[in-house]
Amino acid sequence: MILGMKSLSLHDKRFVYMMHRSIRYRLLLLLGAVAVSCTSFDEKVTLALDEDIIASARDLQAGPLPLVDGLKKNAKALFVYRDSILIVLNKNVDDAHAIELYDLSDCRTIARLYRFGSGTDGLLSAEAVLNGNRLIVNDSVRSQVVTLNIDSVLRNHRYAPPPLRYGKIGAPKAVPFYDDLLVENPDFFHNKDMRIRQGDSRFIVMKQGESYTANKSYKYYTKHLAVNGQILVDEEKGRVLYGRLYESLLEVYDSDLRLIRSVSGPMNIVPNYRFEGTGGYYRIEFKHPIPYAYLNCCADADYVYLVYAGGYLKKEAAMNSLSHWILKFDWEGNFVQSYRAGMAVLSLSKSVRDADAFYAAVSDENGQVSLVRLAEKE
């Protein structure tokens, strides 16, 4: 943290942060800005991906990684960092640590971090995304988030920054955003066909410990519809990418959270709704089947990788009944490549050795999680 940042406004924090970057990065950013202007990257550009992206997706084959079988007894998600470090995110069971790191070369334990429980640094639930060298871990039960720098853990096996807590808001995840936290606005709901425009912003910026108070003038309960999207932040590039869970829509925001690009498709899936309630306050519910788009993700310095379903889930059907693809974008929202996963992907991480390879956590019919390497057939 830059000295004196706590006393600055969010806008000033971003300004100071950007000014303290290296000269090299500023030159790269300037060159990037020139390149963007040459491609007519205007504010609120709307792009539509064609279904051919799915038809032409590269097929990935799953290769088992049996060495990790003994390390994932309580796993709910698995990640691989730089092709060499296994990160296990565990279920909340007695005496378990939430996060465990192992050396894949010899299965040596590197670190066990964060106990489950209601203690000072305890977690009661854990969901995670790997963004570069940072594992972003959300505990939706206690409304707290941990940002774990994997390189720091490798240098110091006891490195475990305390969770940052924020007020109950009805959104299951928060993402570090400069010195604050970025959270989905649970009351945000815009639908032209229904003539509803509730809420001004997709996101809410919250400080640690800050409470959220809903606008009492809102007429619709939408918390279960407006959250659970995929949020990826690159502070240096000044970009926030947001993939909708229930709609084929990827949104790109700048560091001031201004929407600068929307990318729809590739599949045309649209949710249908019904109203419940009387007396001027209504709960908006899905009509079945429910569409699912962006399910989970990971990112590196150059690209974001989003697991995409692009289909409708019938009532009581399992999520693994939907086909899963991996869509690759750059941080400006430009589509780069598509891959056919061939299986339901619970969590995703990217190989650094192979440009077209991934590591994925998958589960069998009994809910047992395993790790596979997804790569094109040689």
Steps between C-alpha positions, in 0.01 A plus 500: 500500500630844412556723802200719577258310275247436777405865520441541126179465305454203269564720196819639656617152599474387140683813383785452747519129422526566127762774548724268702531236233831446326596714201516184292140413569383853430669484160334166429167642607549799270580272209197291587282811507622592153425150376153512651423835340607358164240224537222744588459382857225739605305518823215248535590306188262204464633189328316179415686169485376251241404139578779395264733560795350191661498292183868580429623454859821304546441161662681442828578156636522423871817347632487362857743616768505200735777639720253741661242235594624470857505877551137583426299304755280796598544710187220708349728678248851448369743739331850471356734800516774526237468126419677407823297592810173329591252717689222313679189683613331279758145443617410610850571185699632443851870582551550594135690798370319702236803526269790259448799535265710209372804462275381296202846356434512300823161566673683682780281717720587868462237668717168449675312825554180621671302275728129461457315657790373825646833611646671828413650372175266205454294425190156341492487450123741538211469569127802610300630632168863507387588837342867510408699430816208582731247254634184696584310305768148599599318395815138592428377383842710755689515759216877504480768457236863388506753604235778246507816583305633157402856625445498639854388162637781326314752739656344482847290192572329674791384794292126533557354851479190551715161493329340834413142521625221702348136554590228247420377587155345188348782449248720191544830646385720807520812581300790722611477830314793730573465562878131406507274208412288462188166326558207427270202725563231253615221743410619575147250382238452646153261340252368692199221253422367524856558877507698468823810705572589452865837619631759725339809279507587133458747528788534646846840610630527419871763570760599239753226469761266733316126420510259499209156655516260423218306780338153480656343635184582181310190303404659169406691230689773378264792383714487144369503629140758777519796321660734203444663641186873469433706808599861541389706811577831616359592815693802583286304488176206675667257234385214308659346211306163367606338184360129455570395166644148491358554682171751480213650838577856607577549860616823704506537793742777752554652588838218748566249218438371654180368240259709522183417175322231231500553166327191284443484139381614267372180315590173689510367408843257732673340453844123517538349637820183500705382724783410402854354728769246772551476845656755674278802280582569204275743212485616422148555128441632293212274295283647158425716404321768737634779619268863472611789684337827581685558248779857562622827643377870571540735762360860592436675826405384485138175306483190388686357150465131447572320167533185535293188282484270690265199279562180454695486283812175318555349482846683252725762430231868492600740769385728239344222423253595822318789512255793715613730715288792725590491843335821701488490883489758773543449763771324730253229241436630392160425135428812291436423126501244239605554149636265206551563369853309175452404489868356715776773728643472591870813717515756605243866596486730568206819325399794734440699239305233437237297785350203270440498292819309530826454326834143429603328363808223260399270276700356155447140391554571456872629855538864392535730773369805423289755699302561464127720672246303623197707524182466448126577149377860473391 
